[in-house]
CSV table of C-alpha atoms and ligand atoms in Angstrom, one decimal:
chain,number,residue,atom,x,y,z
A,1,MET,CA,88.4,83.0,90.4
A,2,LYS,CA,88.0,80.5,87.6
A,3,LEU,CA,86.5,81.3,84.3
A,4,LYS,CA,84.5,78.2,83.6
A,5,LEU,CA,81.2,80.0,84.6
A,6,ILE,CA,82.1,83.5,83.7
A,7,SER,CA,79.9,84.1,80.6
A,8,LEU,CA,76.9,82.7,82.3
A,9,LEU,CA,77.6,84.3,85.6
A,10,ALA,CA,78.5,87.7,84.1
A,11,ALA,CA,75.1,87.8,82.3
A,12,ALA,CA,73.2,86.7,85.3
A,13,MET,CA,75.0,89.1,87.6
A,14,PHE,CA,74.8,92.1,85.4
A,15,ALA,CA,71.1,91.5,84.9
A,16,SER,CA,70.6,91.4,88.7
A,17,ALA,CA,73.1,94.1,89.6
A,18,PRO,CA,71.8,97.2,91.4
A,19,MET,CA,71.1,100.3,89.2
A,20,ALA,CA,74.1,102.3,90.3
A,21,TRP,CA,76.4,99.5,89.1
A,22,ALA,CA,74.5,99.0,85.9
A,23,ASP,CA,74.5,102.8,85.2
A,24,SER,CA,78.3,103.0,85.7
A,25,VAL,CA,79.0,100.2,83.3
A,26,ALA,CA,76.5,101.2,80.6
A,27,ALA,CA,77.2,105.0,80.6
A,28,PRO,CA,80.8,105.7,81.6
A,29,ASP,CA,81.2,108.9,79.7
A,30,GLN,CA,78.3,111.0,81.1
A,31,THR,CA,80.6,113.6,82.6
A,32,THR,CA,79.1,116.9,83.5
A,33,ALA,CA,81.7,119.6,84.0
A,34,SER,CA,79.5,121.6,86.4
A,35,SER,CA,79.2,118.8,88.9
A,36,GLY,CA,82.5,117.1,88.3
A,37,TRP,CA,80.7,113.8,88.3
A,38,ALA,CA,81.8,111.1,85.9
A,39,ALA,CA,80.1,107.7,86.3
A,40,GLN,CA,83.4,106.1,86.8
A,41,GLN,CA,85.6,105.6,89.8
A,42,ALA,CA,88.9,107.6,90.2
A,43,PRO,CA,92.1,106.0,89.2
A,44,GLY,CA,92.9,103.1,91.5
A,45,TYR,CA,96.5,103.0,92.8
A,46,TYR,CA,97.9,103.1,96.3
A,47,ARG,CA,101.5,103.6,97.3
A,48,PHE,CA,103.6,102.5,100.2
A,49,ALA,CA,107.2,101.7,101.0
A,50,LEU,CA,108.4,98.3,102.1
A,51,GLY,CA,112.0,98.6,103.3
A,52,ASP,CA,113.9,99.8,100.2
A,53,PHE,CA,111.1,98.9,97.8
A,54,ARG,CA,108.4,101.1,96.4
A,55,VAL,CA,105.1,99.2,96.3
A,56,THR,CA,102.1,100.3,94.3
A,57,VAL,CA,98.7,98.5,94.6
A,58,LEU,CA,97.0,98.7,91.2
A,59,SER,CA,93.3,98.1,90.8
A,60,ASP,CA,92.2,96.2,87.8
A,61,GLY,CA,88.6,97.1,88.7
A,62,THR,CA,86.0,94.7,90.1
A,63,ALA,CA,83.9,91.7,89.2
A,64,PRO,CA,80.3,91.6,90.4
A,65,ARG,CA,79.4,88.3,92.0
A,66,ASP,CA,76.6,86.8,94.0
A,67,VAL,CA,79.0,85.0,96.2
A,68,SER,CA,76.2,83.0,97.8
A,69,LYS,CA,75.7,81.2,94.5
A,70,ILE,CA,79.4,80.3,94.1
A,71,MET,CA,80.5,79.4,97.6
A,72,SER,CA,79.7,76.4,99.9
A,73,LYS,CA,77.5,77.1,102.9
A,74,PRO,CA,75.3,79.7,101.1
A,75,ASP,CA,73.1,80.4,104.2
A,76,GLU,CA,76.2,81.3,106.2
A,77,VAL,CA,77.5,83.5,103.2
A,78,ARG,CA,74.2,85.4,103.0
A,79,ALA,CA,74.0,86.0,106.7
A,80,ALA,CA,77.6,87.3,106.8
A,81,TYR,CA,76.9,89.8,104.0
A,82,ALA,CA,73.6,91.0,105.6
A,83,ALA,CA,75.5,91.5,108.9
A,84,SER,CA,78.0,93.7,106.9
A,85,HIS,CA,75.2,95.8,105.4
A,86,GLU,CA,76.2,94.6,101.9
A,87,THR,CA,73.7,93.5,99.2
A,88,LEU,CA,74.5,90.7,96.8
A,89,PRO,CA,75.8,90.7,94.2
A,90,VAL,CA,79.0,92.4,95.6
A,91,GLU,CA,81.8,93.8,93.5
A,92,LEU,CA,84.9,91.7,94.2
A,93,SER,CA,88.0,93.8,93.9
A,94,ILE,CA,90.7,92.6,91.5
A,95,ASN,CA,94.0,93.9,93.0
A,96,CYS,CA,97.5,93.7,91.3
A,97,PHE,CA,100.8,94.7,93.0
A,98,LEU,CA,103.8,96.5,91.5
A,99,ILE,CA,107.1,96.1,93.3
A,100,ASP,CA,109.8,98.6,92.2
A,101,THR,CA,113.0,97.2,93.8
A,102,GLY,CA,115.2,99.7,92.0
A,103,SER,CA,116.7,97.1,89.8
A,104,HIS,CA,113.4,95.3,88.8
A,105,LYS,CA,109.8,96.4,88.3
A,106,MET,CA,107.9,93.3,89.2
A,107,LEU,CA,104.1,93.0,88.7
A,108,VAL,CA,102.2,90.4,90.7
A,109,ASP,CA,99.2,89.4,88.6
A,110,THR,CA,97.8,91.2,85.6
A,111,GLY,CA,94.1,91.4,86.1
A,112,ALA,CA,91.4,90.3,83.6
A,113,GLY,CA,92.5,92.2,80.5
A,114,GLU,CA,89.6,91.9,77.9
A,115,LEU,CA,88.2,88.7,79.4
A,116,PHE,CA,85.7,90.0,81.9
A,117,GLY,CA,84.3,92.9,80.1
A,118,ALA,CA,83.3,96.3,81.7
A,119,GLY,CA,84.3,97.0,85.2
A,120,SER,CA,87.7,95.3,85.0
A,121,GLY,CA,90.7,95.3,82.6
A,122,GLN,CA,91.8,98.7,84.1
A,123,LEU,CA,95.3,97.6,85.2
A,124,VAL,CA,97.2,99.3,82.4
A,125,ALA,CA,95.3,102.6,82.8
A,126,ASN,CA,96.0,102.6,86.5
A,127,LEU,CA,99.7,101.6,86.0
A,128,ARG,CA,100.1,104.6,83.7
A,129,ALA,CA,98.2,106.8,86.2
A,130,ALA,CA,100.8,105.7,88.8
A,131,GLY,CA,103.6,106.9,86.6
A,132,TYR,CA,104.8,103.6,85.0
A,133,GLN,CA,104.4,102.2,81.5
A,134,PRO,CA,103.8,98.5,80.5
A,135,GLN,CA,107.2,98.3,78.9
A,136,ASP,CA,108.8,99.2,82.2
A,137,ILE,CA,107.7,95.8,83.7
A,138,ASP,CA,110.6,93.2,83.4
A,139,VAL,CA,109.2,90.5,85.8
A,140,ILE,CA,105.6,89.2,86.1
A,141,LEU,CA,104.9,86.9,89.0
A,142,LEU,CA,101.6,85.1,88.4
A,143,THR,CA,99.9,83.7,91.6
A,144,HIS,CA,98.0,81.4,89.3
A,145,ILE,CA,96.5,81.0,85.8
A,146,HIS,CA,92.9,82.2,86.0
A,147,GLY,CA,91.3,84.9,83.9
A,148,ASP,CA,91.3,87.5,86.6
A,149,HIS,CA,95.0,87.1,87.3
A,150,SER,CA,96.6,86.1,84.0
A,151,GLY,CA,94.0,87.5,81.6
A,152,GLY,CA,95.7,90.9,81.4
A,153,LEU,CA,99.0,89.3,80.0
A,154,SER,CA,97.8,89.7,76.4
A,155,VAL,CA,95.1,91.7,74.5
A,156,GLY,CA,94.0,90.8,71.1
A,157,GLY,CA,96.5,87.9,71.1
A,158,GLN,CA,99.4,90.4,71.6
A,159,PRO,CA,101.6,90.5,74.7
A,160,VAL,CA,100.9,93.7,76.7
A,161,PHE,CA,104.2,93.5,78.6
A,162,ALA,CA,106.8,93.4,75.8
A,163,ASN,CA,109.9,93.3,78.1
A,164,ALA,CA,108.6,91.0,80.8
A,165,THR,CA,109.5,87.4,81.7
A,166,VAL,CA,106.6,85.6,83.3
A,167,TYR,CA,107.0,83.3,86.3
A,168,VAL,CA,104.5,80.7,87.5
A,169,ASP,CA,104.4,77.4,89.4
A,170,ARG,CA,104.8,74.7,86.8
A,171,HIS,CA,101.6,72.9,88.0
A,172,ASP,CA,99.4,75.6,86.5
A,173,PRO,CA,100.7,75.6,82.9
A,174,ASP,CA,100.9,71.7,83.2
A,175,TYR,CA,97.2,71.8,83.9
A,176,TRP,CA,95.7,74.8,82.0
A,177,LEU,CA,97.9,74.5,78.9
A,178,SER,CA,97.7,70.7,78.6
A,179,ALA,CA,95.8,69.3,75.6
A,180,SER,CA,95.2,66.0,77.5
A,181,VAL,CA,93.8,67.7,80.7
A,182,GLU,CA,91.6,70.0,78.5
A,183,ALA,CA,90.3,67.0,76.5
A,184,ALA,CA,89.3,65.2,79.7
A,185,ALA,CA,87.5,68.2,81.1
A,186,PRO,CA,83.8,68.5,80.9
A,187,ALA,CA,82.5,70.7,78.0
A,188,ASP,CA,81.3,73.5,80.4
A,189,HIS,CA,84.8,73.6,82.0
A,190,LYS,CA,86.7,74.4,78.8
A,191,THR,CA,86.5,78.2,78.9
A,192,THR,CA,89.6,78.6,81.3
A,193,PHE,CA,91.7,76.4,79.0
A,194,VAL,CA,90.8,78.4,75.9
A,195,GLN,CA,91.4,81.7,77.6
A,196,SER,CA,94.7,80.5,79.2
A,197,HIS,CA,96.0,79.7,75.7
A,198,LYS,CA,94.8,83.1,74.4
A,199,THR,CA,96.6,85.1,77.0
A,200,VAL,CA,99.6,82.9,78.1
A,201,ASP,CA,100.7,81.4,74.8
A,202,PRO,CA,102.3,84.5,73.4
A,203,TYR,CA,104.8,84.4,76.3
A,204,VAL,CA,105.4,80.7,75.9
A,205,ASN,CA,105.9,81.1,72.2
A,206,ALA,CA,108.5,83.9,72.9
A,207,GLY,CA,110.3,81.8,75.4
A,208,LYS,CA,109.3,84.2,78.2
A,209,LEU,CA,107.4,81.8,80.5
A,210,LYS,CA,109.5,80.4,83.3
A,211,THR,CA,108.3,77.8,85.8
A,212,PHE,CA,109.3,76.8,89.2
A,213,ASP,CA,108.2,74.0,91.5
A,214,GLY,CA,106.6,74.8,94.9
A,215,ALA,CA,108.5,76.8,97.6
A,216,THR,CA,111.7,78.4,96.2
A,217,GLU,CA,113.7,81.6,96.2
A,218,LEU,CA,113.1,83.3,92.8
A,219,PHE,CA,115.1,86.4,93.5
A,220,PRO,CA,117.2,87.5,96.5
A,221,ASP,CA,114.1,89.3,98.0
A,222,VAL,CA,111.3,87.2,96.6
A,223,SER,CA,110.5,83.7,97.7
A,224,THR,CA,107.5,81.6,96.8
A,225,VAL,CA,104.9,80.0,99.1
A,226,ALA,CA,103.1,76.9,97.8
A,227,GLU,CA,99.3,77.4,98.3
A,228,HIS,CA,98.1,74.7,95.9
A,229,GLY,CA,94.5,73.7,95.7
A,230,HIS,CA,92.4,76.6,94.3
A,231,THR,CA,94.5,75.9,91.3
A,232,PRO,CA,97.2,73.1,91.1
A,233,GLY,CA,100.0,75.8,91.3
A,234,LEU,CA,98.5,78.7,93.4
A,235,THR,CA,101.5,80.5,94.8
A,236,GLY,CA,102.0,83.3,97.2
A,237,TYR,CA,105.0,85.7,96.8
A,238,MET,CA,106.8,86.8,100.0
A,239,ILE,CA,108.6,90.0,99.4
A,240,GLU,CA,111.2,91.1,101.9
A,241,SER,CA,113.3,94.3,102.2
A,242,ARG,CA,115.2,95.4,105.3
A,243,GLY,CA,113.3,92.9,107.5
A,244,GLN,CA,109.9,94.1,106.3
A,245,ARG,CA,107.8,91.4,104.8
A,246,LEU,CA,104.8,91.4,102.5
A,247,LEU,CA,102.9,88.2,101.4
A,248,LEU,CA,100.9,88.6,98.1
A,249,TRP,CA,98.7,85.6,98.5
A,250,GLY,CA,96.5,85.5,95.4
A,251,ASP,CA,93.3,83.6,96.0
A,252,ILE,CA,93.6,82.4,99.6
A,253,ILE,CA,90.5,84.5,100.4
A,254,HIS,CA,87.7,85.4,97.9
A,255,SER,CA,85.4,86.7,100.6
A,256,ALA,CA,86.8,88.6,103.6
A,257,GLU,CA,83.2,88.7,105.0
A,258,VAL,CA,83.1,84.9,105.2
A,259,GLN,CA,86.3,83.1,104.9
A,260,PHE,CA,88.4,84.6,107.8
A,261,ARG,CA,85.7,83.6,110.3
A,262,ASP,CA,85.2,80.2,108.6
A,263,PRO,CA,88.2,79.2,106.4
A,264,THR,CA,86.3,75.9,105.5
A,265,VAL,CA,84.0,77.8,103.1
A,266,THR,CA,85.2,76.9,99.6
A,267,VAL,CA,84.4,78.5,96.2
A,268,ASP,CA,83.2,76.8,93.0
A,269,TYR,CA,86.3,78.0,91.2
A,270,ASP,CA,88.5,75.7,93.4
A,271,VAL,CA,90.1,72.9,91.3
A,272,ASP,CA,90.6,70.9,94.5
A,273,PRO,CA,88.4,72.4,97.3
A,274,LYS,CA,89.8,70.2,100.1
A,275,GLN,CA,93.4,71.1,99.2
A,276,ALA,CA,92.4,74.8,98.8
A,277,MET,CA,90.8,74.7,102.3
A,278,ALA,CA,93.9,73.2,103.8
A,279,SER,CA,96.2,75.7,102.1
A,280,ARG,CA,93.9,78.6,103.4
A,281,GLN,CA,94.1,77.3,106.9
A,282,ARG,CA,97.9,76.9,106.8
A,283,VAL,CA,98.5,80.4,105.3
A,284,LEU,CA,96.1,82.2,107.6
A,285,SER,CA,97.7,80.5,110.6
A,286,ASP,CA,101.2,81.4,109.5
A,287,ALA,CA,100.2,85.0,108.7
A,288,ALA,CA,98.6,85.4,112.1
A,289,LYS,CA,101.6,83.9,113.9
A,290,GLN,CA,104.2,85.8,112.1
A,291,GLY,CA,102.5,89.1,111.7
A,292,TYR,CA,103.7,90.1,108.3
A,293,LEU,CA,101.8,92.4,106.0
A,294,VAL,CA,99.4,90.8,103.5
A,295,GLY,CA,98.3,92.0,100.0
A,296,ALA,CA,95.1,90.2,98.9
A,297,ALA,CA,93.8,89.9,95.3
A,298,HIS,CA,90.1,90.1,96.1
A,299,ILE,CA,89.8,91.9,99.4
A,300,SER,CA,88.4,95.4,98.8
A,301,PHE,CA,91.0,97.7,97.2
A,302,PRO,CA,93.8,98.1,98.2
A,303,GLY,CA,93.5,94.8,100.0
A,304,LEU,CA,96.3,95.5,102.5
A,305,GLY,CA,96.2,94.3,106.0
A,306,HIS,CA,97.1,91.8,108.7
A,307,VAL,CA,95.6,88.5,109.9
A,308,ARG,CA,94.6,88.1,113.5
A,309,ALA,CA,93.8,84.8,115.2
A,310,GLU,CA,90.4,84.8,117.0
A,311,SER,CA,88.8,82.3,119.4
A,312,LYS,CA,86.9,81.0,116.3
A,313,GLY,CA,88.8,81.4,113.0
A,314,TYR,CA,90.5,84.7,112.1
A,315,SER,CA,89.8,88.3,111.4
A,316,TRP,CA,91.3,90.9,109.0
A,317,ALA,CA,92.9,94.2,110.2
A,318,PRO,CA,93.0,96.6,107.2
A,319,VAL,CA,96.0,98.9,107.0
A,320,PRO,CA,94.8,102.5,107.7
A,321,TYR,CA,94.9,104.9,104.8
A,322,SER,CA,98.1,106.9,104.6
A,323,VAL,CA,99.2,110.0,102.7
A,324,MET,CA,102.4,110.4,104.7
A,325,LEU,CA,104.6,108.1,102.6
A,326,GLN,CA,107.6,106.7,104.4
A,327,LYS,CA,110.6,107.1,102.1
A,328,PRO,CA,112.0,103.9,100.8
A,329,GLY,CA,115.0,102.7,102.8
A,330,GLN,CA,113.7,104.0,106.2
B,1,ZN,ZN1,90.9,85.3,91.5
């Protein structure tokens, strides 16, 4: 998601949010020992093995959105949510992914940090709950520069991940960190540029931002998939170990309820909606044909599943919940 409308949207959405959500945001500390109830969700992390790698999905929380107001075909969007027994606004999950390869601890996306307010910015708390520390992370792979993916890089102007090198497709910093592109953008589109500087610049200044161009092999087990459109450099990361593959696709899907069945539905945050639509159709087709596992940024936590081709469009087959963890290497 793009941040240009965030402050307006956040105000509108919180105002119209259901009471349960508003209560959980406004009064997170009303714990009563007798009932065990705290008006907050339990820590959000989910583990699984991918070949030799330990993968942990980390929740950064959610962002409440009336998606019918930010997507094309609003009638179709409203009908899809009604059919799913969901009331708008919905909470869109913000999922990040930690890949522990043994030699690297790679974090794919960093959540919203302090940019989106209550409800998000929980990545570091969940990282610690999962047994890791921010200083353990040595590689950060950004799917793109947008507040809910790169916002968690820095808080208060200070880098959160002191030992990490950040990788991103060059088209995103060329756009979001460019003074000339920012100067040409309409006044109400400037927020993402400002927030990109605030959160990404500390790594640029430390010489810790590395760029690549389109599809490439970044590490022996990590290759990039060009998904440009939603932002100029949107990138998926294909992780592979012992023949098992996982595509972390970033913002190919904002609404599982709508965009699998109709991949032509676009979102206002798309920098180039036509290119975003073409990328979505290409990536969904490939995922359905090849059958690899997918980790999605905005599908309900933990956002793991497979894509199936249907007579019309596609569908999503979520991975069943598991407590019987396969040992890495098996
Ligand atoms: Zn997003």
